[in-house]
């Protein structure tokens, strides 16, 4: 009789554990995400303290990343091709990004040309694409460490006032915790300017948003 009771307890325990393991509410997906347009950082990393200025003249700091997903890229308002193309595509994509995320999403355009991209010029420029986007900059002494921390690079090319700015064309995703979370890179196209496929980008971001919200639940 004693052996029968012990067997029953063991059987019940195993069965109960199986039910818990199969319960959808307890299931946790730990498989790595496969992204089509970029990759996740192995370990999300917080950014060093920074202070920039947005298009309204307000200070932009780490606090402006908290509680929202931020898609950040670097450029300048006189950019002849990459920046206007990027902003046009992101403006079209923005409503879909908001729809697939449970927390707010923001787009942050970082001007690497603070001498020419004044507050008013950045305001007029970003409003042409989407007034909800941020257009931030700072003197190079502040801007360069911030850009380098995100993995961006930029350099002035040419002499006089007609110089151009060579800059990264990738996007960096900053998490609601203010951590560098993922990077998305343009794919090279023979004889053309490399671009990020925004359909792939949307699918990748939806994966990330869903996984992150589930892990935080």
Short mmCIF file of C-alpha atoms in Angstrom, two decimals, residues 61-176:
data_model
loop_
_atom_site.label_atom_id
_atom_site.label_comp_id
_atom_site.label_asym_id
_atom_site.label_seq_id
_atom_site.Cartn_x
_atom_site.Cartn_y
_atom_site.Cartn_z
CA UNK A 61 19.48 63.42 -23.18
CA UNK A 62 19.28 59.78 -22.05
CA UNK A 63 15.89 60.56 -20.51
CA UNK A 64 14.45 61.03 -24.01
CA UNK A 65 15.17 57.39 -24.83
CA UNK A 66 13.41 56.01 -21.73
CA UNK A 67 10.11 54.20 -22.22
CA UNK A 68 10.18 54.12 -26.02
CA UNK A 69 11.86 52.40 -28.93
CA UNK A 70 14.17 54.79 -30.81
CA UNK A 71 15.43 54.34 -34.35
CA UNK A 72 18.51 56.56 -34.68
CA UNK A 73 20.62 57.48 -37.71
CA UNK A 74 23.18 60.13 -38.60
CA UNK A 75 23.21 62.55 -41.55
CA UNK A 76 22.86 66.24 -42.42
CA UNK A 77 20.22 68.46 -44.02
CA UNK A 78 22.30 69.22 -47.14
CA UNK A 79 22.73 65.51 -47.88
CA UNK A 80 21.87 65.00 -51.56
CA UNK A 81 20.58 61.44 -51.46
CA UNK A 82 20.84 59.12 -48.45
CA UNK A 83 19.16 61.35 -45.85
CA UNK A 84 16.09 62.50 -47.80
CA UNK A 85 15.55 58.96 -49.08
CA UNK A 86 15.86 57.55 -45.56
CA UNK A 87 13.51 60.11 -44.01
CA UNK A 88 10.91 59.67 -46.75
CA UNK A 89 10.87 55.90 -46.25
CA UNK A 90 10.79 56.15 -42.48
CA UNK A 91 7.93 58.67 -42.64
CA UNK A 92 5.93 56.17 -44.72
CA UNK A 93 6.84 53.33 -42.35
CA UNK A 94 6.23 55.24 -39.11
CA UNK A 95 2.48 54.53 -38.67
CA UNK A 96 3.14 50.81 -39.10
CA UNK A 97 5.93 50.89 -36.52
CA UNK A 98 3.59 52.53 -34.03
CA UNK A 99 0.92 49.92 -34.76
CA UNK A 100 3.18 46.91 -34.03
CA UNK A 101 4.72 48.29 -30.84
CA UNK A 102 3.14 48.33 -27.38
CA UNK A 103 5.26 51.32 -26.36
CA UNK A 104 5.90 54.60 -28.21
CA UNK A 105 8.34 54.64 -31.14
CA UNK A 106 10.47 57.62 -32.16
CA UNK A 107 12.80 58.38 -35.05
CA UNK A 108 15.91 60.43 -34.22
CA UNK A 109 17.86 62.14 -37.00
CA UNK A 110 21.32 63.13 -35.74
CA UNK A 111 22.87 65.97 -37.74
CA UNK A 112 26.62 65.64 -38.14
CA UNK A 113 26.79 69.20 -39.50
CA UNK A 114 26.15 71.46 -36.48
CA UNK A 115 27.80 74.50 -38.11
CA UNK A 116 25.21 74.71 -40.89
CA UNK A 117 22.28 72.78 -39.41
CA UNK A 118 20.94 75.42 -37.08
CA UNK A 119 17.93 74.85 -34.87
CA UNK A 120 15.60 76.55 -37.38
CA UNK A 121 17.04 74.67 -40.33
CA UNK A 122 16.63 71.33 -38.56
CA UNK A 123 13.06 72.27 -37.61
CA UNK A 124 12.09 73.14 -41.18
CA UNK A 125 13.85 70.08 -42.57
CA UNK A 126 12.37 67.47 -40.24
CA UNK A 127 8.87 68.99 -40.45
CA UNK A 128 8.92 68.38 -44.20
CA UNK A 129 9.06 64.63 -43.52
CA UNK A 130 7.33 64.17 -40.16
CA UNK A 131 6.98 66.72 -37.36
CA UNK A 132 7.00 63.89 -34.78
CA UNK A 133 10.57 62.97 -35.66
CA UNK A 134 13.49 64.39 -33.69
CA UNK A 135 16.37 66.28 -35.35
CA UNK A 136 19.23 66.65 -32.90
CA UNK A 137 22.80 67.91 -32.95
CA UNK A 138 25.54 69.43 -30.79
CA UNK A 139 29.04 70.85 -31.20
CA UNK A 140 31.47 68.20 -32.40
CA UNK A 141 33.05 67.92 -28.95
CA UNK A 142 29.74 66.48 -27.72
CA UNK A 143 28.47 65.01 -30.96
CA UNK A 144 31.45 62.85 -31.85
CA UNK A 145 31.50 60.80 -28.60
CA UNK A 146 27.74 60.27 -28.83
CA UNK A 147 27.97 59.14 -32.47
CA UNK A 148 30.91 56.86 -31.75
CA UNK A 149 29.06 55.34 -28.79
CA UNK A 150 26.24 54.35 -31.16
CA UNK A 151 28.72 53.00 -33.73
CA UNK A 152 28.29 55.83 -36.26
CA UNK A 153 31.11 57.55 -38.15
CA UNK A 154 31.19 60.84 -40.02
CA UNK A 155 33.79 63.12 -41.63
CA UNK A 156 33.79 66.47 -43.43
CA UNK A 157 34.96 66.30 -47.05
CA UNK A 158 35.97 69.36 -49.10
CA UNK A 159 37.01 72.94 -48.41
CA UNK A 160 35.06 76.11 -47.77
CA UNK A 161 31.33 76.33 -47.12
CA UNK A 162 30.38 73.77 -49.76
CA UNK A 163 31.87 70.78 -47.96
CA UNK A 164 29.97 67.50 -47.77
CA UNK A 165 29.68 65.10 -44.86
CA UNK A 166 30.48 61.43 -45.33
CA UNK A 167 28.44 59.48 -42.79
CA UNK A 168 27.17 56.05 -41.81
CA UNK A 169 23.97 54.88 -43.49
CA UNK A 170 22.94 52.37 -40.83
CA UNK A 171 20.18 52.67 -38.22
CA UNK A 172 20.66 51.85 -34.55
CA UNK A 173 17.75 50.71 -32.40
CA UNK A 174 17.78 51.95 -28.81
CA UNK A 175 15.54 50.08 -26.37
CA UNK A 176 13.05 51.56 -23.88
#
